[in-house]
PDB file of C-alpha atoms and ligand atoms in Angstrom:
ATOM      1  CA  MET A   1     123.121  99.678 100.789  1.00 76.00           C
ATOM      2  CA  ALA A   2     122.424  98.048 104.018  1.00 90.00           C
ATOM      3  CA  ILE A   3     119.321  96.444 105.034  1.00 97.00           C
ATOM      4  CA  GLU A   4     117.272  98.776 107.450  1.00 98.00           C
ATOM      5  CA  ARG A   5     114.459  98.635 109.131  1.00 98.00           C
ATOM      6  CA  THR A   6     111.814 101.369 109.404  1.00 99.00           C
ATOM      7  CA  PHE A   7     108.420 102.010 111.595  1.00 99.00           C
ATOM      8  CA  SER A   8     105.257 103.073 109.685  1.00 99.00           C
ATOM      9  CA  ILE A   9     101.644 103.759 110.968  1.00 99.00           C
ATOM     10  CA  ILE A  10      98.879 103.338 108.532  1.00 99.00           C
ATOM     11  CA  LYS A  11      96.536 106.502 110.304  1.00 99.00           C
ATOM     12  CA  PRO A  12      93.311 106.720 111.435  1.00 99.00           C
ATOM     13  CA  ASP A  13      91.944 108.233 107.914  1.00 98.00           C
ATOM     14  CA  ALA A  14      93.019 105.146 106.083  1.00 99.00           C
ATOM     15  CA  THR A  15      91.734 102.647 108.552  1.00 98.00           C
ATOM     16  CA  ARG A  16      88.567 104.180 108.797  1.00 98.00           C
ATOM     17  CA  ARG A  17      88.303 103.696 104.914  1.00 98.00           C
ATOM     18  CA  ASN A  18      89.508 100.291 104.866  1.00 98.00           C
ATOM     19  CA  LEU A  19      92.669 101.145 102.988  1.00 99.00           C
ATOM     20  CA  THR A  20      95.077  98.813 105.370  1.00 98.00           C
ATOM     21  CA  GLY A  21      95.184  96.311 102.559  1.00 98.00           C
ATOM     22  CA  ALA A  22      95.870  98.826  99.418  1.00 98.00           C
ATOM     23  CA  ILE A  23      98.433 100.656 101.486  1.00 99.00           C
ATOM     24  CA  ASN A  24     100.546  97.437 102.165  1.00 99.00           C
ATOM     25  CA  ALA A  25     100.188  96.336  98.434  1.00 98.00           C
ATOM     26  CA  LYS A  26     102.069  99.575  97.847  1.00 98.00           C
ATOM     27  CA  ILE A  27     104.631  98.759 100.542  1.00 99.00           C
ATOM     28  CA  GLU A  28     105.110  95.452  99.228  1.00 98.00           C
ATOM     29  CA  GLY A  29     105.196  96.674  95.874  1.00 98.00           C
ATOM     30  CA  ALA A  30     108.025  98.821  96.621  1.00 98.00           C
ATOM     31  CA  GLY A  31     110.260  95.816  97.816  1.00 98.00           C
ATOM     32  CA  LEU A  32     109.438  96.449 101.840  1.00 98.00           C
ATOM     33  CA  ARG A  33     108.806  93.397 103.853  1.00 98.00           C
ATOM     34  CA  ILE A  34     106.340  94.025 106.470  1.00 98.00           C
ATOM     35  CA  VAL A  35     108.135  92.452 109.383  1.00 98.00           C
ATOM     36  CA  ALA A  36     105.878  93.317 112.318  1.00 98.00           C
ATOM     37  CA  GLN A  37     102.321  94.718 112.308  1.00 98.00           C
ATOM     38  CA  LYS A  38      99.406  95.108 114.768  1.00 98.00           C
ATOM     39  CA  ARG A  39      96.504  97.532 115.131  1.00 98.00           C
ATOM     40  CA  VAL A  40      96.253  99.640 118.016  1.00 98.00           C
ATOM     41  CA  HIS A  41      94.004 102.255 119.158  1.00 98.00           C
ATOM     42  CA  MET A  42      96.393 104.935 120.548  1.00 98.00           C
ATOM     43  CA  THR A  43      95.873 107.046 123.497  1.00 98.00           C
ATOM     44  CA  ARG A  44      96.318 110.618 123.731  1.00 98.00           C
ATOM     45  CA  GLY A  45      99.349 110.244 125.632  1.00 98.00           C
ATOM     46  CA  GLN A  46     100.890 107.642 123.575  1.00 98.00           C
ATOM     47  CA  ALA A  47     100.073 110.186 120.513  1.00 98.00           C
ATOM     48  CA  GLU A  48     101.519 113.267 122.485  1.00 98.00           C
ATOM     49  CA  THR A  49     104.556 110.849 122.988  1.00 98.00           C
ATOM     50  CA  PHE A  50     105.122 109.869 119.480  1.00 98.00           C
ATOM     51  CA  TYR A  51     104.859 113.146 118.021  1.00 98.00           C
ATOM     52  CA  ALA A  52     106.693 115.362 121.094  1.00 98.00           C
ATOM     53  CA  VAL A  53     108.975 116.497 118.534  1.00 98.00           C
ATOM     54  CA  HIS A  54     106.269 118.298 116.920  1.00 98.00           C
ATOM     55  CA  LYS A  55     104.699 119.816 120.356  1.00 98.00           C
ATOM     56  CA  GLU A  56     105.519 123.470 119.819  1.00 98.00           C
ATOM     57  CA  ARG A  57     103.930 123.349 116.172  1.00 98.00           C
ATOM     58  CA  PRO A  58     100.263 125.173 115.670  1.00 98.00           C
ATOM     59  CA  PHE A  59      99.091 121.385 114.487  1.00 98.00           C
ATOM     60  CA  PHE A  60     100.167 119.573 117.606  1.00 98.00           C
ATOM     61  CA  GLY A  61      96.908 119.357 119.397  1.00 98.00           C
ATOM     62  CA  GLU A  62      94.790 118.746 116.140  1.00 98.00           C
ATOM     63  CA  LEU A  63      97.523 115.959 114.892  1.00 98.00           C
ATOM     64  CA  VAL A  64      96.884 114.153 118.741  1.00 98.00           C
ATOM     65  CA  GLU A  65      93.361 114.276 118.407  1.00 98.00           C
ATOM     66  CA  GLN A  66      93.346 112.908 115.036  1.00 98.00           C
ATOM     67  CA  MET A  67      96.062 110.118 115.743  1.00 98.00           C
ATOM     68  CA  SER A  68      94.155 109.142 119.036  1.00 98.00           C
ATOM     69  CA  ALA A  69      90.537 109.200 117.402  1.00 98.00           C
ATOM     70  CA  ALA A  70      90.405 105.716 115.641  1.00 98.00           C
ATOM     71  CA  PRO A  71      92.812 102.739 115.191  1.00 98.00           C
ATOM     72  CA  VAL A  72      95.955 102.613 113.558  1.00 99.00           C
ATOM     73  CA  VAL A  73      98.339  99.866 112.203  1.00 99.00           C
ATOM     74  CA  VAL A  74     101.584 100.246 113.363  1.00 99.00           C
ATOM     75  CA  GLN A  75     104.243  98.430 111.446  1.00 99.00           C
ATOM     76  CA  VAL A  76     108.074  97.386 110.985  1.00 99.00           C
ATOM     77  CA  LEU A  77     109.067  97.441 107.364  1.00 99.00           C
ATOM     78  CA  GLU A  78     112.340  95.934 106.233  1.00 98.00           C
ATOM     79  CA  GLY A  79     114.518  96.288 103.361  1.00 98.00           C
ATOM     80  CA  GLU A  80     117.195  97.957 101.340  1.00 98.00           C
ATOM     81  CA  ASP A  81     117.461 101.507 102.266  1.00 98.00           C
ATOM     82  CA  ALA A  82     113.846 101.255 103.809  1.00 98.00           C
ATOM     83  CA  ILE A  83     113.746 104.185 105.680  1.00 98.00           C
ATOM     84  CA  ARG A  84     114.413 106.307 102.355  1.00 98.00           C
ATOM     85  CA  ARG A  85     112.474 104.156 100.320  1.00 98.00           C
ATOM     86  CA  TYR A  86     109.296 103.967 102.324  1.00 99.00           C
ATOM     87  CA  ARG A  87     109.742 107.932 102.364  1.00 98.00           C
ATOM     88  CA  GLU A  88     109.392 107.891  98.561  1.00 98.00           C
ATOM     89  CA  VAL A  89     106.460 105.490  98.260  1.00 98.00           C
ATOM     90  CA  MET A  90     104.821 107.659 100.829  1.00 98.00           C
ATOM     91  CA  GLY A  91     105.150 110.980  99.156  1.00 98.00           C
ATOM     92  CA  PRO A  92     105.545 114.078 100.792  1.00 98.00           C
ATOM     93  CA  THR A  93     103.746 115.433 103.759  1.00 98.00           C
ATOM     94  CA  ASN A  94     101.433 117.618 101.599  1.00 98.00           C
ATOM     95  CA  PRO A  95      99.548 115.025  99.284  1.00 98.00           C
ATOM     96  CA  GLU A  96      99.013 118.126  96.940  1.00 98.00           C
ATOM     97  CA  LYS A  97     102.918 118.185  96.068  1.00 98.00           C
ATOM     98  CA  ALA A  98     102.975 114.037  95.677  1.00 98.00           C
ATOM     99  CA  ASP A  99     103.838 112.234  92.698  1.00 98.00           C
ATOM    100  CA  PRO A 100     101.471 109.747  90.890  1.00 98.00           C
ATOM    101  CA  GLY A 101     101.537 106.510  92.408  1.00 98.00           C
ATOM    102  CA  THR A 102     102.604 107.472  96.066  1.00 98.00           C
ATOM    103  CA  ILE A 103     100.811 106.387  98.938  1.00 98.00           C
ATOM    104  CA  ARG A 104      99.702 110.225  99.887  1.00 98.00           C
ATOM    105  CA  LYS A 105      98.884 111.035  96.452  1.00 98.00           C
ATOM    106  CA  GLU A 106      96.362 108.251  96.042  1.00 98.00           C
ATOM    107  CA  PHE A 107      95.104 108.039  99.445  1.00 98.00           C
ATOM    108  CA  ALA A 108      95.720 110.998 101.551  1.00 98.00           C
ATOM    109  CA  LEU A 109      92.685 113.612 102.434  1.00 98.00           C
ATOM    110  CA  ASN A 110      94.903 116.465 103.440  1.00 98.00           C
ATOM    111  CA  MET A 111      98.078 117.701 104.752  1.00 98.00           C
ATOM    112  CA  GLY A 112      96.935 116.328 108.683  1.00 98.00           C
ATOM    113  CA  GLU A 113      95.218 113.383 107.452  1.00 98.00           C
ATOM    114  CA  ASN A 114      97.902 112.198 105.005  1.00 98.00           C
ATOM    115  CA  SER A 115      97.297 108.472 105.742  1.00 99.00           C
ATOM    116  CA  VAL A 116     100.564 107.351 106.572  1.00 99.00           C
ATOM    117  CA  HIS A 117     103.995 107.943 109.004  1.00 99.00           C
ATOM    118  CA  GLY A 118     107.308 107.112 108.109  1.00 99.00           C
ATOM    119  CA  SER A 119     110.423 107.376 109.961  1.00 99.00           C
ATOM    120  CA  ASP A 120     112.941 110.146 108.853  1.00 98.00           C
ATOM    121  CA  ALA A 121     116.185 108.474 110.067  1.00 98.00           C
ATOM    122  CA  PRO A 122     117.958 105.959 111.590  1.00 98.00           C
ATOM    123  CA  GLU A 123     117.744 107.199 115.234  1.00 98.00           C
ATOM    124  CA  THR A 124     113.836 108.283 114.823  1.00 98.00           C
ATOM    125  CA  ALA A 125     113.204 104.586 113.311  1.00 98.00           C
ATOM    126  CA  ALA A 126     114.906 102.847 116.262  1.00 98.00           C
ATOM    127  CA  LYS A 127     113.112 105.171 118.923  1.00 98.00           C
ATOM    128  CA  GLU A 128     109.554 104.861 117.121  1.00 98.00           C
ATOM    129  CA  ILE A 129     110.120 100.959 116.893  1.00 98.00           C
ATOM    130  CA  ALA A 130     110.994 100.372 120.605  1.00 98.00           C
ATOM    131  CA  GLN A 131     107.703 102.458 121.423  1.00 98.00           C
ATOM    132  CA  TRP A 132     105.630  99.920 119.883  1.00 98.00           C
ATOM    133  CA  PHE A 133     107.356  96.553 119.417  1.00 98.00           C
ATOM    134  CA  SER A 134     109.101  94.363 121.865  1.00 97.00           C
ATOM    135  CA  GLY A 135     112.038  92.376 120.267  1.00 92.00           C
ATOM    136  CA  ASN A 136     110.059  89.032 119.671  1.00 96.00           C
ATOM    137  CA  GLU A 137     107.352  90.574 117.980  1.00 98.00           C
ATOM    138  CA  ILE A 138     109.364  91.630 115.089  1.00 98.00           C
ATOM    139  CA  VAL A 139     109.907  88.286 112.646  1.00 97.00           C
ATOM    140  CA  GLY A 140     112.419  89.288 109.812  1.00 93.00           C
TER     141      GLY A 140
HETATM  142  P1  LIG B   1     106.064 113.600 107.579  1.00 78.93           P
HETATM  143  O1  LIG B   1     104.818 112.836 108.123  1.00 78.93           O
HETATM  144  O2  LIG B   1     105.845 113.871 106.301  1.00 78.93           O
HETATM  145  O3  LIG B   1     107.305 113.094 108.559  1.00 78.93           O
HETATM  146  P2  LIG B   1     105.756 115.774 109.587  1.00 78.93           P
HETATM  147  O4  LIG B   1     106.601 116.911 109.380  1.00 78.93           O
HETATM  148  O5  LIG B   1     106.883 115.131 110.472  1.00 78.93           O
HETATM  149  O6  LIG B   1     105.610 115.175 108.268  1.00 78.93           O
HETATM  150  O7  LIG B   1     104.851 116.163 110.495  1.00 78.93           O
HETATM  151  C1  LIG B   1     104.074 115.048 111.156  1.00 78.93           C
HETATM  152  C2  LIG B   1     102.548 115.065 110.795  1.00 78.93           C
HETATM  153  O8  LIG B   1     101.682 116.270 111.700  1.00 78.93           O
HETATM  154  C3  LIG B   1     102.179 115.271 109.437  1.00 78.93           C
HETATM  155  O9  LIG B   1     102.566 113.758 108.738  1.00 78.93           O
HETATM  156  C4  LIG B   1     100.942 115.741 109.303  1.00 78.93           C
HETATM  157  O10 LIG B   1      99.947 114.513 109.499  1.00 78.93           O
HETATM  158  C5  LIG B   1     100.872 116.739 110.350  1.00 78.93           C
HETATM  159  N1  LIG B   1     101.316 118.125 109.982  1.00 78.93           N
HETATM  160  C6  LIG B   1     102.565 118.468 109.345  1.00 78.93           C
HETATM  161  N2  LIG B   1     102.336 119.679 108.956  1.00 78.93           N
HETATM  162  C7  LIG B   1     101.056 120.015 109.167  1.00 78.93           C
HETATM  163  C8  LIG B   1     100.299 121.261 108.485  1.00 78.93           C
HETATM  164  O11 LIG B   1     101.066 122.073 108.419  1.00 78.93           O
HETATM  165  N3  LIG B   1      98.880 121.340 108.988  1.00 78.93           N
HETATM  166  C9  LIG B   1      98.398 120.089 109.586  1.00 78.93           C
HETATM  167  N4  LIG B   1      98.870 118.994 109.836  1.00 78.93           N
HETATM  168  C10 LIG B   1     100.465 118.879 109.776  1.00 78.93           C
HETATM  169 MG1  LIG B   2     108.135 113.381 110.329  1.00 78.93          MG
END
């Protein structure tokens, strides 16, 4: 398996509850390396751009509202099969369906406030990383 990079967000529901360190421990425990990380407060426009693929969905307004309501931590994670591996550590979108030990099982509040984002494919990972980091901010 190739070394990949994926894009992660520790969402407002988690930063509010001081869970950044606990989530990073899960990430590192899964063998993923945090090769870039910063705390930002997204504007509505940045959240709309980031989640543009969901703009026709009924939850879009609420999602943009939540993502821009408080700071987030944006990250680049690196490792073997990083995109799939991080999705596994995160657990599914609905935390009620998540397995024990996953981030969303342990920390998510509900389907919307589900503590983390992770890219779903190589193309989206590249695009998402480019929205938030310049090349010299990523140190592998
Ligand atoms: P993912 O984060 O597991 O990839 P997506 O389907 O890409 O899930 O949805 C993006 C985000 O939109 C979710 O993480 C969640 O915060 C929110 N979301 C998705 N589906 C719902 C829903 O049915 N109700 C409320 N929020 C939702
Ligand atoms: Mg998604």
